[in-house]
C-alpha atoms as a PDB file:
ATOM      1  CA  UNK A   1      -9.090  14.961  13.237  1.00  0.00           C
ATOM      2  CA  UNK A   2     -10.640  14.528   9.851  1.00  0.00           C
ATOM      3  CA  UNK A   3     -12.959  11.629   9.136  1.00  0.00           C
ATOM      4  CA  UNK A   4     -11.657   9.014   6.702  1.00  0.00           C
ATOM      5  CA  UNK A   5     -13.733  10.402   3.837  1.00  0.00           C
ATOM      6  CA  UNK A   6     -12.690  13.999   4.574  1.00  0.00           C
ATOM      7  CA  UNK A   7      -9.046  12.917   4.785  1.00  0.00           C
ATOM      8  CA  UNK A   8      -9.145  11.302   1.330  1.00  0.00           C
ATOM      9  CA  UNK A   9     -11.304  14.010  -0.293  1.00  0.00           C
ATOM     10  CA  UNK A  10      -9.178  16.842   1.126  1.00  0.00           C
ATOM     11  CA  UNK A  11      -6.043  15.506  -0.585  1.00  0.00           C
ATOM     12  CA  UNK A  12      -7.903  15.471  -3.899  1.00  0.00           C
ATOM     13  CA  UNK A  13      -9.269  18.986  -3.411  1.00  0.00           C
ATOM     14  CA  UNK A  14      -5.754  20.276  -2.689  1.00  0.00           C
ATOM     15  CA  UNK A  15      -4.741  18.702  -6.020  1.00  0.00           C
ATOM     16  CA  UNK A  16      -7.484  20.703  -7.767  1.00  0.00           C
ATOM     17  CA  UNK A  17     -10.284  18.139  -7.977  1.00  0.00           C
ATOM     18  CA  UNK A  18     -13.734  19.774  -7.526  1.00  0.00           C
ATOM     19  CA  UNK A  19     -15.402  18.943  -4.177  1.00  0.00           C
ATOM     20  CA  UNK A  20     -18.224  16.743  -5.532  1.00  0.00           C
ATOM     21  CA  UNK A  21     -15.817  14.713  -7.677  1.00  0.00           C
ATOM     22  CA  UNK A  22     -13.361  14.480  -4.757  1.00  0.00           C
ATOM     23  CA  UNK A  23     -16.081  13.076  -2.497  1.00  0.00           C
ATOM     24  CA  UNK A  24     -17.163  10.562  -5.149  1.00  0.00           C
ATOM     25  CA  UNK A  25     -13.575   9.369  -5.658  1.00  0.00           C
ATOM     26  CA  UNK A  26     -12.979   9.251  -1.894  1.00  0.00           C
ATOM     27  CA  UNK A  27     -16.020   7.015  -1.389  1.00  0.00           C
ATOM     28  CA  UNK A  28     -14.893   4.684  -4.184  1.00  0.00           C
ATOM     29  CA  UNK A  29     -11.303   4.517  -2.873  1.00  0.00           C
ATOM     30  CA  UNK A  30     -12.422   3.791   0.695  1.00  0.00           C
ATOM     31  CA  UNK A  31     -14.720   1.047  -0.578  1.00  0.00           C
ATOM     32  CA  UNK A  32     -11.828  -0.446  -2.589  1.00  0.00           C
ATOM     33  CA  UNK A  33      -9.688  -0.686   0.555  1.00  0.00           C
ATOM     34  CA  UNK A  34     -12.517  -2.238   2.581  1.00  0.00           C
ATOM     35  CA  UNK A  35     -13.486   0.813   4.637  1.00  0.00           C
ATOM     36  CA  UNK A  36     -16.905   1.517   3.160  1.00  0.00           C
ATOM     37  CA  UNK A  37     -18.416   1.109   6.627  1.00  0.00           C
ATOM     38  CA  UNK A  38     -15.837   3.345   8.337  1.00  0.00           C
ATOM     39  CA  UNK A  39     -15.963   6.483   6.172  1.00  0.00           C
ATOM     40  CA  UNK A  40     -17.145   8.775   8.967  1.00  0.00           C
ATOM     41  CA  UNK A  41     -14.662   7.435  11.534  1.00  0.00           C
ATOM     42  CA  UNK A  42     -11.841   9.679  12.765  1.00  0.00           C
ATOM     43  CA  UNK A  43      -8.316   8.256  13.278  1.00  0.00           C
ATOM     44  CA  UNK A  44      -8.865   7.549  16.992  1.00  0.00           C
ATOM     45  CA  UNK A  45     -11.730   5.216  16.033  1.00  0.00           C
ATOM     46  CA  UNK A  46      -9.623   3.207  13.572  1.00  0.00           C
ATOM     47  CA  UNK A  47      -7.012   0.504  14.157  1.00  0.00           C
ATOM     48  CA  UNK A  48      -3.460   0.969  12.893  1.00  0.00           C
ATOM     49  CA  UNK A  49      -4.212  -1.212   9.880  1.00  0.00           C
ATOM     50  CA  UNK A  50      -7.364   0.757   9.111  1.00  0.00           C
ATOM     51  CA  UNK A  51      -5.448   4.041   9.378  1.00  0.00           C
ATOM     52  CA  UNK A  52      -2.914   2.658   6.911  1.00  0.00           C
ATOM     53  CA  UNK A  53      -5.766   1.693   4.570  1.00  0.00           C
ATOM     54  CA  UNK A  54      -7.051   5.297   4.725  1.00  0.00           C
ATOM     55  CA  UNK A  55      -3.582   6.419   3.622  1.00  0.00           C
ATOM     56  CA  UNK A  56      -3.678   3.887   0.777  1.00  0.00           C
ATOM     57  CA  UNK A  57      -7.166   5.094  -0.200  1.00  0.00           C
ATOM     58  CA  UNK A  58      -5.814   8.647  -0.286  1.00  0.00           C
ATOM     59  CA  UNK A  59      -3.064   7.488  -2.639  1.00  0.00           C
ATOM     60  CA  UNK A  60      -5.280   5.476  -4.998  1.00  0.00           C
ATOM     61  CA  UNK A  61      -8.071   8.074  -5.140  1.00  0.00           C
ATOM     62  CA  UNK A  62      -5.820  10.116  -7.420  1.00  0.00           C
ATOM     63  CA  UNK A  63      -6.246   7.312  -9.974  1.00  0.00           C
ATOM     64  CA  UNK A  64      -2.559   6.974 -10.667  1.00  0.00           C
ATOM     65  CA  UNK A  65      -1.108   3.734 -11.951  1.00  0.00           C
ATOM     66  CA  UNK A  66       1.866   3.713  -9.571  1.00  0.00           C
ATOM     67  CA  UNK A  67       1.774   3.656  -5.784  1.00  0.00           C
ATOM     68  CA  UNK A  68       4.982   4.356  -3.870  1.00  0.00           C
ATOM     69  CA  UNK A  69       4.975   2.653  -0.469  1.00  0.00           C
ATOM     70  CA  UNK A  70       7.849   3.314   1.947  1.00  0.00           C
ATOM     71  CA  UNK A  71       7.814   0.738   4.767  1.00  0.00           C
ATOM     72  CA  UNK A  72       3.997   0.393   4.553  1.00  0.00           C
ATOM     73  CA  UNK A  73       3.859  -2.239   7.301  1.00  0.00           C
ATOM     74  CA  UNK A  74       6.606  -0.849   9.516  1.00  0.00           C
ATOM     75  CA  UNK A  75       4.423   0.213  12.452  1.00  0.00           C
ATOM     76  CA  UNK A  76       1.742  -2.456  12.134  1.00  0.00           C
ATOM     77  CA  UNK A  77       1.095  -5.671  14.019  1.00  0.00           C
ATOM     78  CA  UNK A  78       1.341  -8.957  12.114  1.00  0.00           C
ATOM     79  CA  UNK A  79      -2.389  -9.172  11.325  1.00  0.00           C
ATOM     80  CA  UNK A  80      -2.594  -5.569  10.089  1.00  0.00           C
ATOM     81  CA  UNK A  81       0.554  -6.023   7.999  1.00  0.00           C
ATOM     82  CA  UNK A  82      -0.972  -9.109   6.367  1.00  0.00           C
ATOM     83  CA  UNK A  83      -4.123  -7.072   5.689  1.00  0.00           C
ATOM     84  CA  UNK A  84      -2.104  -4.363   3.917  1.00  0.00           C
ATOM     85  CA  UNK A  85      -0.201  -6.940   1.858  1.00  0.00           C
ATOM     86  CA  UNK A  86      -3.461  -8.616   0.791  1.00  0.00           C
ATOM     87  CA  UNK A  87      -4.823  -5.199  -0.175  1.00  0.00           C
ATOM     88  CA  UNK A  88      -1.718  -4.466  -2.284  1.00  0.00           C
ATOM     89  CA  UNK A  89      -2.087  -7.822  -4.048  1.00  0.00           C
ATOM     90  CA  UNK A  90      -5.760  -7.121  -4.828  1.00  0.00           C
ATOM     91  CA  UNK A  91      -4.971  -3.620  -6.119  1.00  0.00           C
ATOM     92  CA  UNK A  92      -2.351  -5.045  -8.471  1.00  0.00           C
ATOM     93  CA  UNK A  93      -4.706  -7.808  -9.641  1.00  0.00           C
ATOM     94  CA  UNK A  94      -7.707  -5.525 -10.284  1.00  0.00           C
ATOM     95  CA  UNK A  95      -7.858  -5.547 -14.080  1.00  0.00           C
ATOM     96  CA  UNK A  96     -10.306  -2.632 -14.233  1.00  0.00           C
ATOM     97  CA  UNK A  97      -7.844  -0.282 -12.488  1.00  0.00           C
ATOM     98  CA  UNK A  98      -4.580  -2.138 -12.305  1.00  0.00           C
ATOM     99  CA  UNK A  99      -1.612  -0.464 -10.726  1.00  0.00           C
ATOM    100  CA  UNK A 100       1.970  -1.159  -9.856  1.00  0.00           C
ATOM    101  CA  UNK A 101       3.276  -0.762  -6.334  1.00  0.00           C
ATOM    102  CA  UNK A 102       6.888   0.125  -5.658  1.00  0.00           C
ATOM    103  CA  UNK A 103       7.524  -0.824  -2.060  1.00  0.00           C
ATOM    104  CA  UNK A 104      10.566  -0.204   0.105  1.00  0.00           C
ATOM    105  CA  UNK A 105      10.932  -2.588   3.030  1.00  0.00           C
ATOM    106  CA  UNK A 106      13.544  -3.969   5.388  1.00  0.00           C
ATOM    107  CA  UNK A 107      11.289  -6.966   6.119  1.00  0.00           C
ATOM    108  CA  UNK A 108      12.623 -10.036   4.254  1.00  0.00           C
ATOM    109  CA  UNK A 109       9.325 -11.912   4.669  1.00  0.00           C
ATOM    110  CA  UNK A 110       7.374  -9.051   3.111  1.00  0.00           C
ATOM    111  CA  UNK A 111       9.927  -8.683   0.297  1.00  0.00           C
ATOM    112  CA  UNK A 112       9.666 -12.399  -0.473  1.00  0.00           C
ATOM    113  CA  UNK A 113       5.969 -11.965  -1.278  1.00  0.00           C
ATOM    114  CA  UNK A 114       6.615  -9.424  -4.037  1.00  0.00           C
ATOM    115  CA  UNK A 115       6.315 -10.315  -7.714  1.00  0.00           C
ATOM    116  CA  UNK A 116       9.724  -8.746  -8.353  1.00  0.00           C
ATOM    117  CA  UNK A 117      12.465  -7.657  -6.008  1.00  0.00           C
ATOM    118  CA  UNK A 118      15.731  -5.730  -6.036  1.00  0.00           C
ATOM    119  CA  UNK A 119      18.152  -5.866  -3.137  1.00  0.00           C
ATOM    120  CA  UNK A 120      20.061  -2.616  -2.724  1.00  0.00           C
ATOM    121  CA  UNK A 121      23.241  -2.150  -0.734  1.00  0.00           C
ATOM    122  CA  UNK A 122      24.866   1.289  -0.549  1.00  0.00           C
ATOM    123  CA  UNK A 123      22.646   2.463  -3.413  1.00  0.00           C
ATOM    124  CA  UNK A 124      23.692  -0.352  -5.756  1.00  0.00           C
ATOM    125  CA  UNK A 125      21.626  -3.313  -6.958  1.00  0.00           C
ATOM    126  CA  UNK A 126      23.267  -6.441  -5.555  1.00  0.00           C
ATOM    127  CA  UNK A 127      20.525  -8.971  -6.330  1.00  0.00           C
ATOM    128  CA  UNK A 128      17.426  -9.073  -8.475  1.00  0.00           C
ATOM    129  CA  UNK A 129      15.860 -12.316  -7.349  1.00  0.00           C
ATOM    130  CA  UNK A 130      14.895 -13.636  -3.964  1.00  0.00           C
ATOM    131  CA  UNK A 131      17.177 -16.711  -3.976  1.00  0.00           C
ATOM    132  CA  UNK A 132      20.358 -14.719  -4.573  1.00  0.00           C
ATOM    133  CA  UNK A 133      19.223 -11.950  -2.203  1.00  0.00           C
ATOM    134  CA  UNK A 134      19.168 -14.488   0.631  1.00  0.00           C
ATOM    135  CA  UNK A 135      22.466 -16.007  -0.504  1.00  0.00           C
ATOM    136  CA  UNK A 136      20.908 -19.350  -1.494  1.00  0.00           C
ATOM    137  CA  UNK A 137      22.202 -21.632  -4.219  1.00  0.00           C
ATOM    138  CA  UNK A 138      19.934 -23.676  -6.502  1.00  0.00           C
ATOM    139  CA  UNK A 139      19.188 -26.360  -3.871  1.00  0.00           C
ATOM    140  CA  UNK A 140      18.216 -23.844  -1.213  1.00  0.00           C
ATOM    141  CA  UNK A 141      21.458 -24.233   0.748  1.00  0.00           C
ATOM    142  CA  UNK A 142      23.382 -21.200   1.908  1.00  0.00           C
ATOM    143  CA  UNK A 143      26.409 -20.435  -0.241  1.00  0.00           C
END
């Protein structure tokens, strides 16, 4: 398999970024996700959480302001999932390169940590805040 840096740089090169610039952006993205010391590692040498961070680095290296994340913690253990969530929070808070993250999840705990949330049922928005999504009234009691 490709090393982490080759994985991230390759995606940029496919998108038309010159090789030297792709490598520079790949290094920066991997450092941003906390993998500066794992750039030469191949997937078999990385934990599930680290592999997910390589995927996130690949996404942010393109320097877009929106990251789409479909079940980003679905196959991760609790610690790795918390790591990914903390990374998302730091990416959103980074004022020098702020971004928005649109995340799809079936995990209510993960959804409750979002700044904003929409609950969809059969393609329709049925709630736009966490309290009503869980069916809670103002005092926290179930309706």
